[in-house]
Amino acid sequence: MNNNPVVEEDVQPYRGRFAPSPTGPLHAGSLTSALASFLDARSLKGIWRLRIDDIDPPRAAKGSVEAIRSALISHGLIWDEPVLYQSWASECYERALRQLSEKGWLFRCICTRTHLTARGTCGQACADQNISSDLPHSLRVKVDRRRLTGFEDRFLGMQTAARADVSEDFIVKRRDGLYAYQLAAAVDDAQPHFTHIVRGADLLTSTHRQRWLQDLLALVSPSYGHVPLVFDRQGHKLSKQTGAPALNVHAPEDNLRASLNHLDQVTPPTTARTVAEILEHAIAHW
Ligand code: GLU
């Protein structure tokens, strides 16, 4: 991959991660994201961790953590250090919310789906109403769009906030009391936890939001690189929610070759037969 900034000696050693939500088994799309972040970390002699984003119990699928772990292992994507679970980090998210609130960036929002704007933002000016905490509400963070700086994506180049069309507010704690993905990812992905985030291009807008939260929380953002999504025949992004088929874990070599092809990588020679040989070639050519 054509990646500009390489780890320099005076900066932190590379720390990357794959962070699936436990909503189902791995499919070709999530394998591709996992593989990209793994190859990036390994080719830069970095640490690569597995983090399970289990902050949304209603969407969790029974057995999926084990299915994800064993699929990664059968594809040779072996992580370093113990597995992380976002459900262990509630205190950190609560602290972040307190900080945002003290700085005046949060507001209670009572909008239900029918009140929201087409962009999904608060439709009733809840920020100006001092909503009582007794009412069912979500917490939203305000976005000062003039202050969004954009960022240099390692694979896609400069990403301006204007292009991503980031909205003027978004949810950080849901009405049902669960922490929003944007908040949890912003806190957990910041340095020193991670230095490099490599993930699917569907998360580009999320990256602007997460960088905004990191900025408000005075956290140091990692560098970001987004890789192309895998689509099905109908042109839909493969995802667990839309029932993407699980990987055939009995054909890891074929799956890895398909993902490498999708990532536009040099095809490993036919002499590379095992998972380890394919990965070795892929790391050397990333
Ligand atoms: N856990 C989320 C997902 O599976 C986010 C992944 C990420 O931030 O890399 O889509």
mmCIF file of N, CA and C in Angstrom, residues 128-227:
data_model
loop_
_atom_site.group_PDB
_atom_site.id
_atom_site.type_symbol
_atom_site.label_atom_id
_atom_site.label_comp_id
_atom_site.label_asym_id
_atom_site.label_seq_id
_atom_site.Cartn_x
_atom_site.Cartn_y
_atom_site.Cartn_z
ATOM 1 N N ASP A 128 -31.140 24.460 23.524
ATOM 2 C CA ASP A 128 -31.500 25.763 24.097
ATOM 3 C C ASP A 128 -32.565 25.638 25.181
ATOM 4 N N GLN A 129 -32.942 24.414 25.534
ATOM 5 C CA GLN A 129 -34.134 24.268 26.376
ATOM 6 C C GLN A 129 -33.882 23.784 27.793
ATOM 7 N N ASN A 130 -32.656 23.506 28.154
ATOM 8 C CA ASN A 130 -32.358 22.988 29.485
ATOM 9 C C ASN A 130 -33.307 21.844 29.870
ATOM 10 N N ILE A 131 -33.276 20.797 29.109
ATOM 11 C CA ILE A 131 -34.166 19.631 29.276
ATOM 12 C C ILE A 131 -33.889 18.964 30.627
ATOM 13 N N SER A 132 -34.971 18.627 31.346
ATOM 14 C CA SER A 132 -34.806 17.976 32.657
ATOM 15 C C SER A 132 -34.206 16.583 32.490
ATOM 16 N N SER A 133 -33.367 16.193 33.456
ATOM 17 C CA SER A 133 -32.745 14.858 33.371
ATOM 18 C C SER A 133 -33.772 13.768 33.667
ATOM 19 N N ASP A 134 -34.965 14.160 34.171
ATOM 20 C CA ASP A 134 -36.007 13.157 34.452
ATOM 21 C C ASP A 134 -36.656 12.640 33.173
ATOM 22 N N LEU A 135 -36.568 13.426 32.111
ATOM 23 C CA LEU A 135 -37.193 12.987 30.851
ATOM 24 C C LEU A 135 -36.273 12.003 30.136
ATOM 25 N N PRO A 136 -36.856 11.011 29.449
ATOM 26 C CA PRO A 136 -35.995 10.125 28.649
ATOM 27 C C PRO A 136 -35.244 10.957 27.609
ATOM 28 N N HIS A 137 -33.930 10.838 27.592
ATOM 29 C CA HIS A 137 -33.156 11.677 26.681
ATOM 30 C C HIS A 137 -31.875 10.987 26.249
ATOM 31 N N SER A 138 -31.351 11.436 25.134
ATOM 32 C CA SER A 138 -29.999 11.025 24.752
ATOM 33 C C SER A 138 -29.079 12.200 25.063
ATOM 34 N N LEU A 139 -27.777 11.954 25.040
ATOM 35 C CA LEU A 139 -26.818 13.059 25.169
ATOM 36 C C LEU A 139 -26.183 13.272 23.808
ATOM 37 N N ARG A 140 -26.172 14.514 23.371
ATOM 38 C CA ARG A 140 -25.553 14.852 22.087
ATOM 39 C C ARG A 140 -24.398 15.810 22.315
ATOM 40 N N VAL A 141 -23.416 15.711 21.449
ATOM 41 C CA VAL A 141 -22.308 16.658 21.500
ATOM 42 C C VAL A 141 -22.497 17.656 20.367
ATOM 43 N N LYS A 142 -22.220 18.912 20.668
ATOM 44 C CA LYS A 142 -22.313 19.941 19.624
ATOM 45 C C LYS A 142 -21.057 19.875 18.759
ATOM 46 N N VAL A 143 -21.211 20.208 17.507
ATOM 47 C CA VAL A 143 -20.055 20.236 16.601
ATOM 48 C C VAL A 143 -19.926 21.652 16.038
ATOM 49 N N ASP A 144 -18.766 22.224 16.217
ATOM 50 C CA ASP A 144 -18.499 23.521 15.586
ATOM 51 C C ASP A 144 -17.826 23.207 14.250
ATOM 52 N N ARG A 145 -18.609 23.178 13.208
ATOM 53 C CA ARG A 145 -18.105 22.677 11.923
ATOM 54 C C ARG A 145 -16.954 23.525 11.390
ATOM 55 N N ARG A 146 -16.899 24.800 11.822
ATOM 56 C CA ARG A 146 -15.777 25.649 11.348
ATOM 57 C C ARG A 146 -14.458 25.210 11.962
ATOM 58 N N ARG A 147 -14.565 24.474 13.081
ATOM 59 C CA ARG A 147 -13.325 24.052 13.756
ATOM 60 C C ARG A 147 -12.843 22.669 13.335
ATOM 61 N N LEU A 148 -13.609 21.982 12.474
ATOM 62 C CA LEU A 148 -13.179 20.650 12.021
ATOM 63 C C LEU A 148 -12.020 20.815 11.054
ATOM 64 N N THR A 149 -10.939 20.121 11.359
ATOM 65 C CA THR A 149 -9.724 20.408 10.587
ATOM 66 C C THR A 149 -9.499 19.496 9.383
ATOM 67 N N GLY A 150 -10.194 18.353 9.327
ATOM 68 C CA GLY A 150 -9.848 17.406 8.264
ATOM 69 C C GLY A 150 -8.568 16.679 8.639
ATOM 70 N N PHE A 151 -8.215 15.681 7.879
ATOM 71 C CA PHE A 151 -7.018 14.914 8.221
ATOM 72 C C PHE A 151 -6.466 14.256 6.968
ATOM 73 N N GLU A 152 -5.205 13.867 7.082
ATOM 74 C CA GLU A 152 -4.524 13.215 5.971
ATOM 75 C C GLU A 152 -4.707 11.702 6.136
ATOM 76 N N ASP A 153 -5.544 11.112 5.320
ATOM 77 C CA ASP A 153 -5.714 9.660 5.369
ATOM 78 C C ASP A 153 -4.501 9.007 4.714
ATOM 79 N N ARG A 154 -3.974 7.972 5.362
ATOM 80 C CA ARG A 154 -2.725 7.386 4.844
ATOM 81 C C ARG A 154 -2.888 6.762 3.468
ATOM 82 N N PHE A 155 -4.090 6.336 3.142
ATOM 83 C CA PHE A 155 -4.282 5.691 1.842
ATOM 84 C C PHE A 155 -5.074 6.561 0.866
ATOM 85 N N LEU A 156 -5.934 7.428 1.412
ATOM 86 C CA LEU A 156 -6.849 8.175 0.534
ATOM 87 C C LEU A 156 -6.466 9.638 0.362
ATOM 88 N N GLY A 157 -5.451 10.085 1.103
ATOM 89 C CA GLY A 157 -5.061 11.489 1.009
ATOM 90 C C GLY A 157 -5.932 12.379 1.876
ATOM 91 N N MET A 158 -5.893 13.672 1.597
ATOM 92 C CA MET A 158 -6.563 14.656 2.467
ATOM 93 C C MET A 158 -8.082 14.450 2.494
ATOM 94 N N GLN A 159 -8.627 14.409 3.689
ATOM 95 C CA GLN A 159 -10.077 14.267 3.866
ATOM 96 C C GLN A 159 -10.605 15.506 4.563
ATOM 97 N N THR A 160 -11.323 16.330 3.827
ATOM 98 C CA THR A 160 -11.857 17.527 4.474
ATOM 99 C C THR A 160 -13.200 17.194 5.098
ATOM 100 N N ALA A 161 -13.534 17.921 6.153
ATOM 101 C CA ALA A 161 -14.805 17.680 6.827
ATOM 102 C C ALA A 161 -15.958 18.043 5.906
ATOM 103 N N ALA A 162 -15.749 19.026 5.047
ATOM 104 C CA ALA A 162 -16.817 19.462 4.149
ATOM 105 C C ALA A 162 -17.241 18.299 3.259
ATOM 106 N N ARG A 163 -16.266 17.557 2.783
ATOM 107 C CA ARG A 163 -16.585 16.440 1.895
ATOM 108 C C ARG A 163 -17.383 15.372 2.654
ATOM 109 N N ALA A 164 -17.056 15.198 3.934
ATOM 110 C CA ALA A 164 -17.726 14.156 4.709
ATOM 111 C C ALA A 164 -19.089 14.611 5.206
ATOM 112 N N ASP A 165 -19.372 15.900 5.111
ATOM 113 C CA ASP A 165 -20.667 16.407 5.520
ATOM 114 C C ASP A 165 -20.991 16.015 6.969
ATOM 115 N N VAL A 166 -20.110 16.379 7.880
ATOM 116 C CA VAL A 166 -20.318 16.057 9.294
ATOM 117 C C VAL A 166 -21.434 16.952 9.850
ATOM 118 N N SER A 167 -22.360 16.359 10.598
ATOM 119 C CA SER A 167 -23.521 17.125 11.069
ATOM 120 C C SER A 167 -23.169 18.018 12.259
ATOM 121 N N GLU A 168 -24.120 18.865 12.657
ATOM 122 C CA GLU A 168 -23.816 19.854 13.706
ATOM 123 C C GLU A 168 -23.957 19.305 15.134
ATOM 124 N N ASP A 169 -24.484 18.100 15.273
ATOM 125 C CA ASP A 169 -24.458 17.432 16.584
ATOM 126 C C ASP A 169 -24.611 15.931 16.347
ATOM 127 N N PHE A 170 -24.185 15.136 17.307
ATOM 128 C CA PHE A 170 -24.420 13.682 17.206
ATOM 129 C C PHE A 170 -24.459 13.064 18.598
ATOM 130 N N ILE A 171 -25.016 11.861 18.653
ATOM 131 C CA ILE A 171 -25.257 11.204 19.950
ATOM 132 C C ILE A 171 -23.976 10.601 20.519
ATOM 133 N N VAL A 172 -23.751 10.862 21.803
ATOM 134 C CA VAL A 172 -22.627 10.208 22.484
ATOM 135 C C VAL A 172 -23.107 9.238 23.572
ATOM 136 N N LYS A 173 -24.334 9.450 24.059
ATOM 137 C CA LYS A 173 -24.927 8.457 24.964
ATOM 138 C C LYS A 173 -26.379 8.299 24.544
ATOM 139 N N ARG A 174 -26.772 7.066 24.341
ATOM 140 C CA ARG A 174 -28.090 6.824 23.780
ATOM 141 C C ARG A 174 -29.184 6.955 24.826
ATOM 142 N N ARG A 175 -30.382 7.083 24.350
ATOM 143 C CA ARG A 175 -31.567 7.173 25.192
ATOM 144 C C ARG A 175 -31.709 5.944 26.091
ATOM 145 N N ASP A 176 -31.261 4.797 25.604
ATOM 146 C CA ASP A 176 -31.359 3.579 26.418
ATOM 147 C C ASP A 176 -30.185 3.447 27.393
ATOM 148 N N GLY A 177 -29.371 4.512 27.494
ATOM 149 C CA GLY A 177 -28.290 4.513 28.482
ATOM 150 C C GLY A 177 -26.986 3.924 27.970
ATOM 151 N N LEU A 178 -26.969 3.420 26.737
ATOM 152 C CA LEU A 178 -25.728 2.818 26.225
ATOM 153 C C LEU A 178 -24.822 3.896 25.633
ATOM 154 N N TYR A 179 -23.527 3.674 25.769
ATOM 155 C CA TYR A 179 -22.564 4.618 25.179
ATOM 156 C C TYR A 179 -22.563 4.441 23.671
ATOM 157 N N ALA A 180 -22.476 5.552 22.967
ATOM 158 C CA ALA A 180 -22.480 5.471 21.506
ATOM 159 C C ALA A 180 -21.109 5.036 21.004
ATOM 160 N N TYR A 181 -21.121 4.347 19.870
ATOM 161 C CA TYR A 181 -19.877 3.899 19.238
ATOM 162 C C TYR A 181 -18.885 5.050 19.081
ATOM 163 N N GLN A 182 -19.367 6.230 18.650
ATOM 164 C CA GLN A 182 -18.455 7.350 18.376
ATOM 165 C C GLN A 182 -17.653 7.725 19.618
ATOM 166 N N LEU A 183 -18.324 7.761 20.755
ATOM 167 C CA LEU A 183 -17.637 8.140 21.995
ATOM 168 C C LEU A 183 -16.626 7.070 22.385
ATOM 169 N N ALA A 184 -17.084 5.808 22.396
ATOM 170 C CA ALA A 184 -16.213 4.722 22.846
ATOM 171 C C ALA A 184 -14.988 4.610 21.935
ATOM 172 N N ALA A 185 -15.209 4.692 20.628
ATOM 173 C CA ALA A 185 -14.082 4.558 19.694
ATOM 174 C C ALA A 185 -13.124 5.738 19.838
ATOM 175 N N ALA A 186 -13.674 6.952 20.013
ATOM 176 C CA ALA A 186 -12.806 8.128 20.146
ATOM 177 C C ALA A 186 -11.876 7.974 21.343
ATOM 178 N N VAL A 187 -12.435 7.507 22.458
ATOM 179 C CA VAL A 187 -11.645 7.364 23.685
ATOM 180 C C VAL A 187 -10.639 6.212 23.542
ATOM 181 N N ASP A 188 -11.107 5.081 23.038
ATOM 182 C CA ASP A 188 -10.249 3.884 23.014
ATOM 183 C C ASP A 188 -9.201 3.904 21.908
ATOM 184 N N ASP A 189 -9.465 4.628 20.837
ATOM 185 C CA ASP A 189 -8.509 4.629 19.721
ATOM 186 C C ASP A 189 -7.417 5.677 19.885
ATOM 187 N N ALA A 190 -7.605 6.621 20.824
ATOM 188 C CA ALA A 190 -6.637 7.714 20.949
ATOM 189 C C ALA A 190 -5.293 7.178 21.443
ATOM 190 N N GLN A 191 -4.262 7.948 21.188
ATOM 191 C CA GLN A 191 -2.949 7.580 21.722
ATOM 192 C C GLN A 191 -2.990 7.773 23.244
ATOM 193 N N PRO A 192 -2.296 7.023 24.064
ATOM 194 C CA PRO A 192 -1.284 6.049 23.683
ATOM 195 C C PRO A 192 -1.840 4.652 23.399
ATOM 196 N N HIS A 193 -3.176 4.454 23.523
ATOM 197 C CA HIS A 193 -3.702 3.095 23.277
ATOM 198 C C HIS A 193 -3.286 2.631 21.878
ATOM 199 N N PHE A 194 -3.584 3.487 20.877
ATOM 200 C CA PHE A 194 -3.296 3.120 19.493
ATOM 201 C C PHE A 194 -2.677 4.299 18.749
ATOM 202 N N THR A 195 -1.785 3.959 17.842
ATOM 203 C CA THR A 195 -1.142 5.009 17.038
ATOM 204 C C THR A 195 -1.663 5.012 15.606
ATOM 205 N N HIS A 196 -2.140 3.839 15.128
ATOM 206 C CA HIS A 196 -2.565 3.712 13.734
ATOM 207 C C HIS A 196 -3.881 2.945 13.664
ATOM 208 N N ILE A 197 -4.881 3.563 13.055
ATOM 209 C CA ILE A 197 -6.159 2.885 12.862
ATOM 210 C C ILE A 197 -6.314 2.629 11.368
ATOM 211 N N VAL A 198 -6.501 1.347 11.029
ATOM 212 C CA VAL A 198 -6.750 0.974 9.625
ATOM 213 C C VAL A 198 -8.096 0.260 9.613
ATOM 214 N N ARG A 199 -9.041 0.768 8.832
ATOM 215 C CA ARG A 199 -10.394 0.192 8.834
ATOM 216 C C ARG A 199 -11.115 0.549 7.542
ATOM 217 N N GLY A 200 -12.364 0.081 7.421
ATOM 218 C CA GLY A 200 -13.105 0.247 6.176
ATOM 219 C C GLY A 200 -13.513 1.688 5.910
ATOM 220 N N ALA A 201 -13.646 2.005 4.627
ATOM 221 C CA ALA A 201 -13.942 3.384 4.219
ATOM 222 C C ALA A 201 -15.350 3.827 4.615
ATOM 223 N N ASP A 202 -16.207 2.900 5.038
ATOM 224 C CA ASP A 202 -17.544 3.315 5.508
ATOM 225 C C ASP A 202 -17.437 4.124 6.795
ATOM 226 N N LEU A 203 -16.273 4.077 7.447
ATOM 227 C CA LEU A 203 -16.131 4.777 8.728
ATOM 228 C C LEU A 203 -15.484 6.159 8.584
ATOM 229 N N LEU A 204 -15.360 6.635 7.349
ATOM 230 C CA LEU A 204 -14.713 7.941 7.144
ATOM 231 C C LEU A 204 -15.421 9.080 7.885
ATOM 232 N N THR A 205 -16.745 9.130 7.785
ATOM 233 C CA THR A 205 -17.453 10.208 8.485
ATOM 234 C C THR A 205 -17.303 10.042 9.991
ATOM 235 N N SER A 206 -17.323 8.781 10.439
ATOM 236 C CA SER A 206 -17.114 8.529 11.866
ATOM 237 C C SER A 206 -15.756 9.046 12.312
ATOM 238 N N THR A 207 -14.765 8.927 11.442
ATOM 239 C CA THR A 207 -13.427 9.390 11.818
ATOM 240 C C THR A 207 -13.441 10.888 12.105
ATOM 241 N N HIS A 208 -14.152 11.661 11.282
ATOM 242 C CA HIS A 208 -14.244 13.102 11.569
ATOM 243 C C HIS A 208 -14.890 13.329 12.929
ATOM 244 N N ARG A 209 -15.932 12.556 13.224
ATOM 245 C CA ARG A 209 -16.610 12.722 14.516
ATOM 246 C C ARG A 209 -15.699 12.322 15.665
ATOM 247 N N GLN A 210 -15.001 11.218 15.483
ATOM 248 C CA GLN A 210 -14.145 10.735 16.566
ATOM 249 C C GLN A 210 -12.972 11.688 16.790
ATOM 250 N N ARG A 211 -12.453 12.238 15.698
ATOM 251 C CA ARG A 211 -11.365 13.214 15.845
ATOM 252 C C ARG A 211 -11.864 14.485 16.542
ATOM 253 N N TRP A 212 -13.121 14.846 16.268
ATOM 254 C CA TRP A 212 -13.707 16.011 16.934
ATOM 255 C C TRP A 212 -13.774 15.763 18.442
ATOM 256 N N LEU A 213 -14.248 14.574 18.830
ATOM 257 C CA LEU A 213 -14.321 14.246 20.259
ATOM 258 C C LEU A 213 -12.926 14.215 20.877
ATOM 259 N N GLN A 214 -11.974 13.654 20.157
ATOM 260 C CA GLN A 214 -10.606 13.609 20.690
ATOM 261 C C GLN A 214 -10.074 15.013 20.906
ATOM 262 N N ASP A 215 -10.395 15.891 19.988
ATOM 263 C CA ASP A 215 -9.959 17.286 20.105
ATOM 264 C C ASP A 215 -10.580 17.925 21.360
ATOM 265 N N LEU A 216 -11.887 17.743 21.540
ATOM 266 C CA LEU A 216 -12.559 18.330 22.712
ATOM 267 C C LEU A 216 -12.030 17.735 24.017
ATOM 268 N N LEU A 217 -11.644 16.468 23.965
ATOM 269 C CA LEU A 217 -11.172 15.783 25.181
ATOM 270 C C LEU A 217 -9.661 15.918 25.369
ATOM 271 N N ALA A 218 -9.027 16.706 24.533
ATOM 272 C CA ALA A 218 -7.573 16.908 24.572
ATOM 273 C C ALA A 218 -6.823 15.584 24.473
ATOM 274 N N LEU A 219 -7.343 14.665 23.652
ATOM 275 C CA LEU A 219 -6.653 13.389 23.399
ATOM 276 C C LEU A 219 -5.871 13.523 22.100
ATOM 277 N N VAL A 220 -4.800 12.742 21.984
ATOM 278 C CA VAL A 220 -4.000 12.785 20.752
ATOM 279 C C VAL A 220 -4.576 11.762 19.765
ATOM 280 N N SER A 221 -4.977 12.233 18.606
ATOM 281 C CA SER A 221 -5.567 11.326 17.609
ATOM 282 C C SER A 221 -4.493 10.420 17.020
ATOM 283 N N PRO A 222 -4.875 9.168 16.732
ATOM 284 C CA PRO A 222 -3.951 8.298 15.995
ATOM 285 C C PRO A 222 -3.965 8.703 14.526
ATOM 286 N N SER A 223 -3.118 8.071 13.703
ATOM 287 C CA SER A 223 -3.240 8.331 12.269
ATOM 288 C C SER A 223 -4.273 7.335 11.725
ATOM 289 N N TYR A 224 -4.983 7.753 10.685
ATOM 290 C CA TYR A 224 -6.067 6.922 10.150
ATOM 291 C C TYR A 224 -5.802 6.563 8.697
ATOM 292 N N GLY A 225 -6.189 5.338 8.339
ATOM 293 C CA GLY A 225 -6.142 4.914 6.943
ATOM 294 C C GLY A 225 -7.369 4.063 6.663
ATOM 295 N N HIS A 226 -8.067 4.371 5.587
ATOM 296 C CA HIS A 226 -9.308 3.650 5.276
ATOM 297 C C HIS A 226 -9.138 2.837 4.004
ATOM 298 N N VAL A 227 -9.611 1.594 4.061
ATOM 299 C CA VAL A 227 -9.439 0.696 2.907
ATOM 300 C C VAL A 227 -10.794 0.458 2.229
#
